Amino acid sequence: MNFLPLHDRVLVRRIEGEEKTKGGLLIPDNAKEKPAEGEVIACGPGARKDSGELIEMAMKPGDRVLFGKWSGTEVTIDGEELTIMKESDILGIIDPKAAAKAA
């Protein structure tokens, strides 16, 4: 994919939710909620301070992130539906290693 977001923008692939409920019922497409979790595909270089100094991004490609359900702008790149959002729209990074230590 030949796309690089500018400034503090992030390109995210939404991770689809469950197809079934915990009880085993299938969820029809029109009743599914928009996923609020995704994988970072690409990041811009970061925002700039008034002085021109670069503020590096807190995430990198491959990170799994949580964001608001209606965050960002949906785009189609190379036939794939993706979302572009500002870094500030991302609520947090999901770290599987940290979650395993806490359990």
PDB file of C-alpha atoms in Angstrom:
ATOM      1  CA  MET A   1       0.000   0.000   0.000  1.00  0.00           C
ATOM      2  CA  ASN A   2       1.454   3.336  -1.019  1.00  0.00           C
ATOM      3  CA  PHE A   3      -0.125   5.747   1.447  1.00  0.00           C
ATOM      4  CA  LEU A   4       1.519   7.835   4.175  1.00  0.00           C
ATOM      5  CA  PRO A   5      -0.711   9.942   6.455  1.00  0.00           C
ATOM      6  CA  LEU A   6       0.425  13.515   7.078  1.00  0.00           C
ATOM      7  CA  HIS A   7       1.144  15.224  10.405  1.00  0.00           C
ATOM      8  CA  ASP A   8      -0.484  13.449  13.393  1.00  0.00           C
ATOM      9  CA  ARG A   9      -2.877  11.284  11.386  1.00  0.00           C
ATOM     10  CA  VAL A  10      -3.094   7.497  11.605  1.00  0.00           C
ATOM     11  CA  LEU A  11      -4.405   4.952   9.073  1.00  0.00           C
ATOM     12  CA  VAL A  12      -6.340   2.187  10.858  1.00  0.00           C
ATOM     13  CA  ARG A  13      -7.930  -1.094   9.755  1.00  0.00           C
ATOM     14  CA  ARG A  14     -10.994  -1.741  11.918  1.00  0.00           C
ATOM     15  CA  ILE A  15     -11.104  -5.174  13.537  1.00  0.00           C
ATOM     16  CA  GLU A  16     -14.559  -6.655  13.073  1.00  0.00           C
ATOM     17  CA  GLY A  17     -16.585  -7.664  16.120  1.00  0.00           C
ATOM     18  CA  GLU A  18     -18.089 -11.018  16.937  1.00  0.00           C
ATOM     19  CA  GLU A  19     -20.482 -12.720  14.520  1.00  0.00           C
ATOM     20  CA  LYS A  20     -22.344 -14.427  17.387  1.00  0.00           C
ATOM     21  CA  THR A  21     -23.550 -13.448  20.845  1.00  0.00           C
ATOM     22  CA  LYS A  22     -22.194 -15.234  23.919  1.00  0.00           C
ATOM     23  CA  GLY A  23     -25.376 -17.348  23.825  1.00  0.00           C
ATOM     24  CA  GLY A  24     -24.612 -18.480  20.270  1.00  0.00           C
ATOM     25  CA  LEU A  25     -27.117 -16.333  18.342  1.00  0.00           C
ATOM     26  CA  LEU A  26     -25.968 -14.969  14.987  1.00  0.00           C
ATOM     27  CA  ILE A  27     -25.921 -11.175  14.739  1.00  0.00           C
ATOM     28  CA  PRO A  28     -27.282  -9.856  11.408  1.00  0.00           C
ATOM     29  CA  ASP A  29     -25.151  -7.276   9.551  1.00  0.00           C
ATOM     30  CA  ASN A  30     -27.662  -4.460  10.083  1.00  0.00           C
ATOM     31  CA  ALA A  31     -27.593  -4.971  13.888  1.00  0.00           C
ATOM     32  CA  LYS A  32     -23.791  -5.089  14.315  1.00  0.00           C
ATOM     33  CA  GLU A  33     -22.079  -2.209  16.032  1.00  0.00           C
ATOM     34  CA  LYS A  34     -19.238  -0.408  14.360  1.00  0.00           C
ATOM     35  CA  PRO A  35     -15.975  -1.801  15.771  1.00  0.00           C
ATOM     36  CA  ALA A  36     -13.999   0.503  18.056  1.00  0.00           C
ATOM     37  CA  GLU A  37     -10.787  -1.508  17.850  1.00  0.00           C
ATOM     38  CA  GLY A  38      -8.295  -1.595  15.026  1.00  0.00           C
ATOM     39  CA  GLU A  39      -4.776  -2.182  13.801  1.00  0.00           C
ATOM     40  CA  VAL A  40      -2.513   0.728  12.892  1.00  0.00           C
ATOM     41  CA  ILE A  41      -1.460   0.408   9.251  1.00  0.00           C
ATOM     42  CA  ALA A  42       0.530   3.649   8.868  1.00  0.00           C
ATOM     43  CA  CYS A  43       1.357   6.763  10.907  1.00  0.00           C
ATOM     44  CA  GLY A  44       2.347  10.268   9.926  1.00  0.00           C
ATOM     45  CA  PRO A  45       5.574  11.734  11.313  1.00  0.00           C
ATOM     46  CA  GLY A  46       3.751  13.547  14.138  1.00  0.00           C
ATOM     47  CA  ALA A  47       2.478  16.998  15.066  1.00  0.00           C
ATOM     48  CA  ARG A  48       4.641  20.096  15.355  1.00  0.00           C
ATOM     49  CA  LYS A  49       4.940  22.524  18.241  1.00  0.00           C
ATOM     50  CA  ASP A  50       4.714  26.260  17.569  1.00  0.00           C
ATOM     51  CA  SER A  51       8.516  26.297  17.590  1.00  0.00           C
ATOM     52  CA  GLY A  52       8.554  23.749  14.754  1.00  0.00           C
ATOM     53  CA  GLU A  53       9.838  20.910  16.937  1.00  0.00           C
ATOM     54  CA  LEU A  54       8.386  17.500  15.988  1.00  0.00           C
ATOM     55  CA  ILE A  55       6.223  15.653  18.528  1.00  0.00           C
ATOM     56  CA  GLU A  56       6.674  11.966  17.692  1.00  0.00           C
ATOM     57  CA  MET A  57       3.700   9.622  17.437  1.00  0.00           C
ATOM     58  CA  ALA A  58       2.906   7.425  20.448  1.00  0.00           C
ATOM     59  CA  MET A  59       2.066   4.440  18.231  1.00  0.00           C
ATOM     60  CA  LYS A  60       3.573   2.535  15.334  1.00  0.00           C
ATOM     61  CA  PRO A  61       2.276   0.295  12.539  1.00  0.00           C
ATOM     62  CA  GLY A  62       1.104  -3.046  13.882  1.00  0.00           C
ATOM     63  CA  ASP A  63      -0.209  -1.667  17.204  1.00  0.00           C
ATOM     64  CA  ARG A  64      -3.790  -2.556  18.194  1.00  0.00           C
ATOM     65  CA  VAL A  65      -5.695   0.510  19.328  1.00  0.00           C
ATOM     66  CA  LEU A  66      -9.049   1.532  20.799  1.00  0.00           C
ATOM     67  CA  PHE A  67     -10.919   4.581  19.501  1.00  0.00           C
ATOM     68  CA  GLY A  68     -14.399   6.104  19.485  1.00  0.00           C
ATOM     69  CA  LYS A  69     -16.944   4.273  17.323  1.00  0.00           C
ATOM     70  CA  TRP A  70     -17.532   7.315  15.115  1.00  0.00           C
ATOM     71  CA  SER A  71     -13.935   8.574  15.001  1.00  0.00           C
ATOM     72  CA  GLY A  72     -12.120   9.356  11.796  1.00  0.00           C
ATOM     73  CA  THR A  73     -12.956   9.398   8.111  1.00  0.00           C
ATOM     74  CA  GLU A  74     -13.616   6.189   6.219  1.00  0.00           C
ATOM     75  CA  VAL A  75     -11.667   5.795   2.968  1.00  0.00           C
ATOM     76  CA  THR A  76     -11.086   3.038   0.428  1.00  0.00           C
ATOM     77  CA  ILE A  77      -7.450   2.423  -0.498  1.00  0.00           C
ATOM     78  CA  ASP A  78      -6.507  -0.404  -2.869  1.00  0.00           C
ATOM     79  CA  GLY A  79     -10.054  -1.787  -2.497  1.00  0.00           C
ATOM     80  CA  GLU A  80      -9.835  -2.012   1.294  1.00  0.00           C
ATOM     81  CA  GLU A  81     -12.014   0.036   3.656  1.00  0.00           C
ATOM     82  CA  LEU A  82      -9.802   1.859   6.167  1.00  0.00           C
ATOM     83  CA  THR A  83     -10.151   4.782   8.570  1.00  0.00           C
ATOM     84  CA  ILE A  84      -7.957   7.883   8.846  1.00  0.00           C
ATOM     85  CA  MET A  85      -8.030   9.653  12.205  1.00  0.00           C
ATOM     86  CA  LYS A  86      -5.989  12.062  14.270  1.00  0.00           C
ATOM     87  CA  GLU A  87      -3.760  10.627  16.968  1.00  0.00           C
ATOM     88  CA  SER A  88      -5.907  12.396  19.581  1.00  0.00           C
ATOM     89  CA  ASP A  89      -8.950  10.306  18.493  1.00  0.00           C
ATOM     90  CA  ILE A  90      -7.182   7.152  19.674  1.00  0.00           C
ATOM     91  CA  LEU A  91      -8.025   6.308  23.273  1.00  0.00           C
ATOM     92  CA  GLY A  92      -5.227   3.827  23.910  1.00  0.00           C
ATOM     93  CA  ILE A  93      -2.924   1.098  22.656  1.00  0.00           C
ATOM     94  CA  ILE A  94      -3.765  -2.521  23.470  1.00  0.00           C
ATOM     95  CA  ASP A  95      -0.578  -4.255  24.624  1.00  0.00           C
ATOM     96  CA  PRO A  96      -1.003  -8.049  24.764  1.00  0.00           C
ATOM     97  CA  LYS A  97       2.215  -8.409  26.826  1.00  0.00           C
ATOM     98  CA  ALA A  98       0.995  -5.998  29.514  1.00  0.00           C
ATOM     99  CA  ALA A  99      -2.413  -7.691  29.652  1.00  0.00           C
ATOM    100  CA  ALA A 100      -0.755 -11.106  30.184  1.00  0.00           C
ATOM    101  CA  LYS A 101       1.350  -9.725  33.072  1.00  0.00           C
ATOM    102  CA  ALA A 102      -1.729  -8.245  34.784  1.00  0.00           C
ATOM    103  CA  ALA A 103      -3.701 -11.520  34.601  1.00  0.00           C
TER     104      ALA A 103
END
